[in-house]
PDB file of C-alpha atoms in Angstrom:
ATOM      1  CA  UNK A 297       7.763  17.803  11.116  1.00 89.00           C
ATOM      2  CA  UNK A 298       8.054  14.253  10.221  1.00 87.00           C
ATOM      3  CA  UNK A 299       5.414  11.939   8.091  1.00 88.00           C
ATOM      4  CA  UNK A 300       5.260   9.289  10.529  1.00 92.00           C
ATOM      5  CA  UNK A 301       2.500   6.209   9.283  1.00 95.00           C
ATOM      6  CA  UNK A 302      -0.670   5.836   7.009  1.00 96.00           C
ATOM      7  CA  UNK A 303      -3.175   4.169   8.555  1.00 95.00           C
ATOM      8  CA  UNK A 304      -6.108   2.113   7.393  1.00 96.00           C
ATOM      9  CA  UNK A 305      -9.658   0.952   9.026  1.00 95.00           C
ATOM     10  CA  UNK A 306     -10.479  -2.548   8.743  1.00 96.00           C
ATOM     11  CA  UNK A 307     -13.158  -4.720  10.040  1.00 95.00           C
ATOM     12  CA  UNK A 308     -10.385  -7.513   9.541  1.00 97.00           C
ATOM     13  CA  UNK A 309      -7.256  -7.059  10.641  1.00 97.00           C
ATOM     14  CA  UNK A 310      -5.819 -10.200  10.374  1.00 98.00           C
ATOM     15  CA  UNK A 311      -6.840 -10.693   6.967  1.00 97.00           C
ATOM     16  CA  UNK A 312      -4.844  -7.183   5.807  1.00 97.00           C
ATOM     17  CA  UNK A 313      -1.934  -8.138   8.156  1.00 98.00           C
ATOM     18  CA  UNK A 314      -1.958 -11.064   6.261  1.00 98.00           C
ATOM     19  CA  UNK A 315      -1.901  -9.395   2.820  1.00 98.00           C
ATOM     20  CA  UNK A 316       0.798  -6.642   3.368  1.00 98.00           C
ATOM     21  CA  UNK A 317       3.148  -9.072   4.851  1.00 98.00           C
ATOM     22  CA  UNK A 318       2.985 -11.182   1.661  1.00 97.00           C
ATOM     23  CA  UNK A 319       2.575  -7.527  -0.610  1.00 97.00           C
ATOM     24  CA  UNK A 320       5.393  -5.877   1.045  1.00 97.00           C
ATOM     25  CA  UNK A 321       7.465  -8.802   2.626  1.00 96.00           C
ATOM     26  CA  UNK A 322       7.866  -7.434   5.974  1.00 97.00           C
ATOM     27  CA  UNK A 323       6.474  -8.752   9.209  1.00 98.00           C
ATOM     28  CA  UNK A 324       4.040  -6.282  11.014  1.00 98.00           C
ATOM     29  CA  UNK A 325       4.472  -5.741  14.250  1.00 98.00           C
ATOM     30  CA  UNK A 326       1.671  -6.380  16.778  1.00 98.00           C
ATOM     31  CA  UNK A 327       1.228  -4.326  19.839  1.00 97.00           C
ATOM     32  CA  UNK A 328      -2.663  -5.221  20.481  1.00 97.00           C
ATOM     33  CA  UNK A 329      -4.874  -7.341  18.965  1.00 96.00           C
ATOM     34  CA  UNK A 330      -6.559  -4.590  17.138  1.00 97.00           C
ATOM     35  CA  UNK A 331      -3.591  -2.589  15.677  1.00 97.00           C
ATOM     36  CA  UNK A 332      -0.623  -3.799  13.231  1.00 98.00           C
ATOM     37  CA  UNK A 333       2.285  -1.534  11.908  1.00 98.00           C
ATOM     38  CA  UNK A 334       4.660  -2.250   9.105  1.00 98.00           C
ATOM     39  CA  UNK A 335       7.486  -0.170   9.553  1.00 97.00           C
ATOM     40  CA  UNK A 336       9.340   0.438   6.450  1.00 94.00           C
ATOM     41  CA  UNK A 337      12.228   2.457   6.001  1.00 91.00           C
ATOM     42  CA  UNK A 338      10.426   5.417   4.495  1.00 90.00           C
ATOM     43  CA  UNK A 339       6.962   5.093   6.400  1.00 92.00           C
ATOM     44  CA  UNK A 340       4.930   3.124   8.382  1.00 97.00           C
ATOM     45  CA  UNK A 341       1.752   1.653   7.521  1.00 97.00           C
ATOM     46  CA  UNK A 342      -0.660   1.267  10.391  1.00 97.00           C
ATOM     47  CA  UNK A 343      -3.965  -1.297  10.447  1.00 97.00           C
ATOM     48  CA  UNK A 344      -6.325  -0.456  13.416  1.00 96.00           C
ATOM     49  CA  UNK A 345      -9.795  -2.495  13.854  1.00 95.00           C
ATOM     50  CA  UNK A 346     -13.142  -0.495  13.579  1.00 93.00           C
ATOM     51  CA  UNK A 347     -13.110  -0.614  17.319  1.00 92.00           C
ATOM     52  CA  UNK A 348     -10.049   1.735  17.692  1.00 92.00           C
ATOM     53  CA  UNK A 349     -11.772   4.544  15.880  1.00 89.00           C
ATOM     54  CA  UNK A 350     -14.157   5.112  18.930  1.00 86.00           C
ATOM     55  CA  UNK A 351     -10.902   6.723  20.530  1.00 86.00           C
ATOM     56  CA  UNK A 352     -10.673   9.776  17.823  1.00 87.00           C
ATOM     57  CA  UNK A 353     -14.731  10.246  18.143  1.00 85.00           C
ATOM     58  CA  UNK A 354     -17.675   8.176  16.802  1.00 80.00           C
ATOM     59  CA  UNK A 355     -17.900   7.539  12.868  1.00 78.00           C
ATOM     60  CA  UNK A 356     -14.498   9.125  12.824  1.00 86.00           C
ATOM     61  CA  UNK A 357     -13.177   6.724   9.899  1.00 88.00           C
ATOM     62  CA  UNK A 358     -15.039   3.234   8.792  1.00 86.00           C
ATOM     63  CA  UNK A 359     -13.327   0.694   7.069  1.00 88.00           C
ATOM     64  CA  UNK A 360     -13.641  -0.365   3.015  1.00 88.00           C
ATOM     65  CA  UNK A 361     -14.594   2.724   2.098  1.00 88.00           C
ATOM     66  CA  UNK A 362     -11.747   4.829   0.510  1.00 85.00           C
ATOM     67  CA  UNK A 363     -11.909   5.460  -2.587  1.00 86.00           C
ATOM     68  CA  UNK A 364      -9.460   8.481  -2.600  1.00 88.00           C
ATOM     69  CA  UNK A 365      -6.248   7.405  -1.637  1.00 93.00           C
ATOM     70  CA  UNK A 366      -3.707   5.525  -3.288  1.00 96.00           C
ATOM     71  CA  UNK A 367      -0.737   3.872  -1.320  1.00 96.00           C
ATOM     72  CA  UNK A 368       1.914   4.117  -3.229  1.00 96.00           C
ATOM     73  CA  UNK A 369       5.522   1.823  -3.039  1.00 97.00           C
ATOM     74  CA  UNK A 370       8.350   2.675  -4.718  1.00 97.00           C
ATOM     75  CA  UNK A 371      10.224  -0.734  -5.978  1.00 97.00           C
ATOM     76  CA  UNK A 372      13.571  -1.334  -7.861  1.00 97.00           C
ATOM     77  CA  UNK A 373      11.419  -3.541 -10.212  1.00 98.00           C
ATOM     78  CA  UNK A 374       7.886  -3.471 -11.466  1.00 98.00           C
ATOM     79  CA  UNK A 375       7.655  -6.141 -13.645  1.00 98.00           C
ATOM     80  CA  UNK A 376       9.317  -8.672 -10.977  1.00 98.00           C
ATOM     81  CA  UNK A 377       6.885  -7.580  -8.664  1.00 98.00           C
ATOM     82  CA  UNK A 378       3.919  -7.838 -11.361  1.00 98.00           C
ATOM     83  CA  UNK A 379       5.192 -11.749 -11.758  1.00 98.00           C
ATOM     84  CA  UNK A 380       5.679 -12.129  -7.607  1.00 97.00           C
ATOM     85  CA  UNK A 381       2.277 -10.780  -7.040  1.00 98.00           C
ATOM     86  CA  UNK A 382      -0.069 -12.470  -9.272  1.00 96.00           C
ATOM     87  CA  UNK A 383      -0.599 -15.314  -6.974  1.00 94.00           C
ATOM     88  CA  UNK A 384      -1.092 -13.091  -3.909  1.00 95.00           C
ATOM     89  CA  UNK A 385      -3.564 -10.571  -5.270  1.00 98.00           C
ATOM     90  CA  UNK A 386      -7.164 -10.898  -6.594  1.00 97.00           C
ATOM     91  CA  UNK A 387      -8.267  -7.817  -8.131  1.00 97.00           C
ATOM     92  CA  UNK A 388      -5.810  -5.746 -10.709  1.00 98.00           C
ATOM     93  CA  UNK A 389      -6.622  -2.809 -11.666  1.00 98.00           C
ATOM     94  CA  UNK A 390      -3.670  -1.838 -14.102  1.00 98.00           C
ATOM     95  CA  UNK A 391      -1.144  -4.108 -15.097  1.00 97.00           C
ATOM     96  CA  UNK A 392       2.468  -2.865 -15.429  1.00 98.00           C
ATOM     97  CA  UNK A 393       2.363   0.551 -17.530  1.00 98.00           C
ATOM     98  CA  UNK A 394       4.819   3.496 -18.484  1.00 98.00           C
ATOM     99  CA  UNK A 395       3.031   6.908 -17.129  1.00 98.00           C
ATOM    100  CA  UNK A 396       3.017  10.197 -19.068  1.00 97.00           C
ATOM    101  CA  UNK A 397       5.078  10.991 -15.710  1.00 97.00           C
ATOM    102  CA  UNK A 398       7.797   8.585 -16.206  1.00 98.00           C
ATOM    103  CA  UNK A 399       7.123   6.088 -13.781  1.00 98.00           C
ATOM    104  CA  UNK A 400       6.101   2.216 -14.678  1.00 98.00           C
ATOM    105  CA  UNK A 401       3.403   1.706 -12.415  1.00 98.00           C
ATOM    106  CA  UNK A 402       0.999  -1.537 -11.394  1.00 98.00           C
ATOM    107  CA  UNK A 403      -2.066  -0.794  -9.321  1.00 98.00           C
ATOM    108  CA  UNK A 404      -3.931  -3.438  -7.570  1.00 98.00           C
ATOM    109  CA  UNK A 405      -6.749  -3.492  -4.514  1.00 97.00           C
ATOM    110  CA  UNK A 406      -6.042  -5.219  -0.981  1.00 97.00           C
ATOM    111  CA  UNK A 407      -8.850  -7.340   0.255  1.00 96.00           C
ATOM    112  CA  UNK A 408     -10.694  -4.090   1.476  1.00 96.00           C
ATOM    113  CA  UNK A 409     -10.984  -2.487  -1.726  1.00 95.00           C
ATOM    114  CA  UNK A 410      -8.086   0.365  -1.044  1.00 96.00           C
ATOM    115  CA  UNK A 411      -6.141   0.630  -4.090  1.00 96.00           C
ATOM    116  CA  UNK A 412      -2.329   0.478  -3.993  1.00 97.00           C
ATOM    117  CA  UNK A 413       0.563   1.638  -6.660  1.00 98.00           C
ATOM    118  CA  UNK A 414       4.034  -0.166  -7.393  1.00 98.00           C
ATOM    119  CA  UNK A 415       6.195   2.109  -9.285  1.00 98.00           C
ATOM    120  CA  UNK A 416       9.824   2.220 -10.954  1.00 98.00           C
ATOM    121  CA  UNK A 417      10.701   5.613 -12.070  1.00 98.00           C
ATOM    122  CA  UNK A 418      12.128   4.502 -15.812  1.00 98.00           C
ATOM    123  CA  UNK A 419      12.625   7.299 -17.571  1.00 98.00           C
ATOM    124  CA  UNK A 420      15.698   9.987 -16.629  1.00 97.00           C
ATOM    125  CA  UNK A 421      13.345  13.070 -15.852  1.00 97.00           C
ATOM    126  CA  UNK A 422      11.993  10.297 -13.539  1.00 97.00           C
ATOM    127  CA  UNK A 423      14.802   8.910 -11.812  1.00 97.00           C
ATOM    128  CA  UNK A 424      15.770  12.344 -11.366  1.00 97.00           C
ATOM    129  CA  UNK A 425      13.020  13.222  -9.741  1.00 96.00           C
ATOM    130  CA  UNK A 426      13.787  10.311  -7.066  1.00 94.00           C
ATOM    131  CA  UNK A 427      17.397  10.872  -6.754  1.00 94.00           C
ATOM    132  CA  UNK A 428      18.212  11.810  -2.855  1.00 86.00           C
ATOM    133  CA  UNK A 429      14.564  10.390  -1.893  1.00 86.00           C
ATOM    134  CA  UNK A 430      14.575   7.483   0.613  1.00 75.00           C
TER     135      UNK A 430
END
C-alpha cells in the first residue's frame, strides 16, 4: 500500500492553488476546473471544489472546516522559509520554534483556515529519526 495524496475541500480553488504554488513553489497541475494536484516527491496534495464532493455522497466533506489536521512539510531550512513566507501568508500561528521532539517547526493557516507545519529536524535524535525518509 502506498500513501498516494491529501486532499482538501475548498469553496475556492483558485485562491488555494494560488497559495500552495507560492507556499510550496511548485506548479499544480490542473486536470478540471474543479480539482488541482501538487505532486511532490513524497506526496501529493489534492484541491477539489465543494462540487466534487457530491461524487463520494452528499455532505461527505465541506470546505474551511478542519480543525484536526495539520499538513506538515519537511524543509532543509526553517528559518529561510520563516523570512520567504512572511509576505505570502496572513495568519501565523507559531513562529519558528525548537519542539520537545527535536524538530524546529513554523505553523501558519492557508486562506481556508487549515493549519500547516514547516519543520527541520535540528537536533541528532531528530535527524535520526528522518534519516532514509524521502
Amino acid at each position: 500500500m502506498n500513501f498516494a495524496s491529501v486532499r482538501m475541500i475548498t469553496d475556492n480553488v483558485d485562491r488555494l492553488v494560488e497559495f500552495y504554488e507560492n507556499v510550496t513553489g511548485v506548479s499544480a497541475e490542473r486536470p478540471a476546473p474543479v480539482f488541482a494536484e501538487f505532486v511532490l516527491p513524497s506526496c501529493t496534495l489534492a484541491i477539489g471544489h465543494t462540487q466534487t464532493t457530491q461524487l463520494f455522497g452528499a455532505d461527505s466533506a465541506v470546505g474551511a472546516h478542519n480543525r484536526t489536521v495539520i499538513l506538515e512539510f519537511r524543509v532543509a531550512d526553517v528559518e529561510a522559509e520563516y523570512v520567504r513566507l512572511k509576505a505570502v501568508v496572513e495568519d501565523w500561528v507559531k513562529e519558528p520554534t525548537t519542539m520537545p521532539w527535536g524538530n524546529r517547526s513554523m505553523l501558519f493557516r492557508d486562506p481556508d483556515g487549515n493549519l500547516l507545519n514547516f519543520f527541520q529536524p535540528v537536533t541528532e535524535d531528530a535527524m535520526k529519526r528522518f534519516s532514509g525518509r524521502s
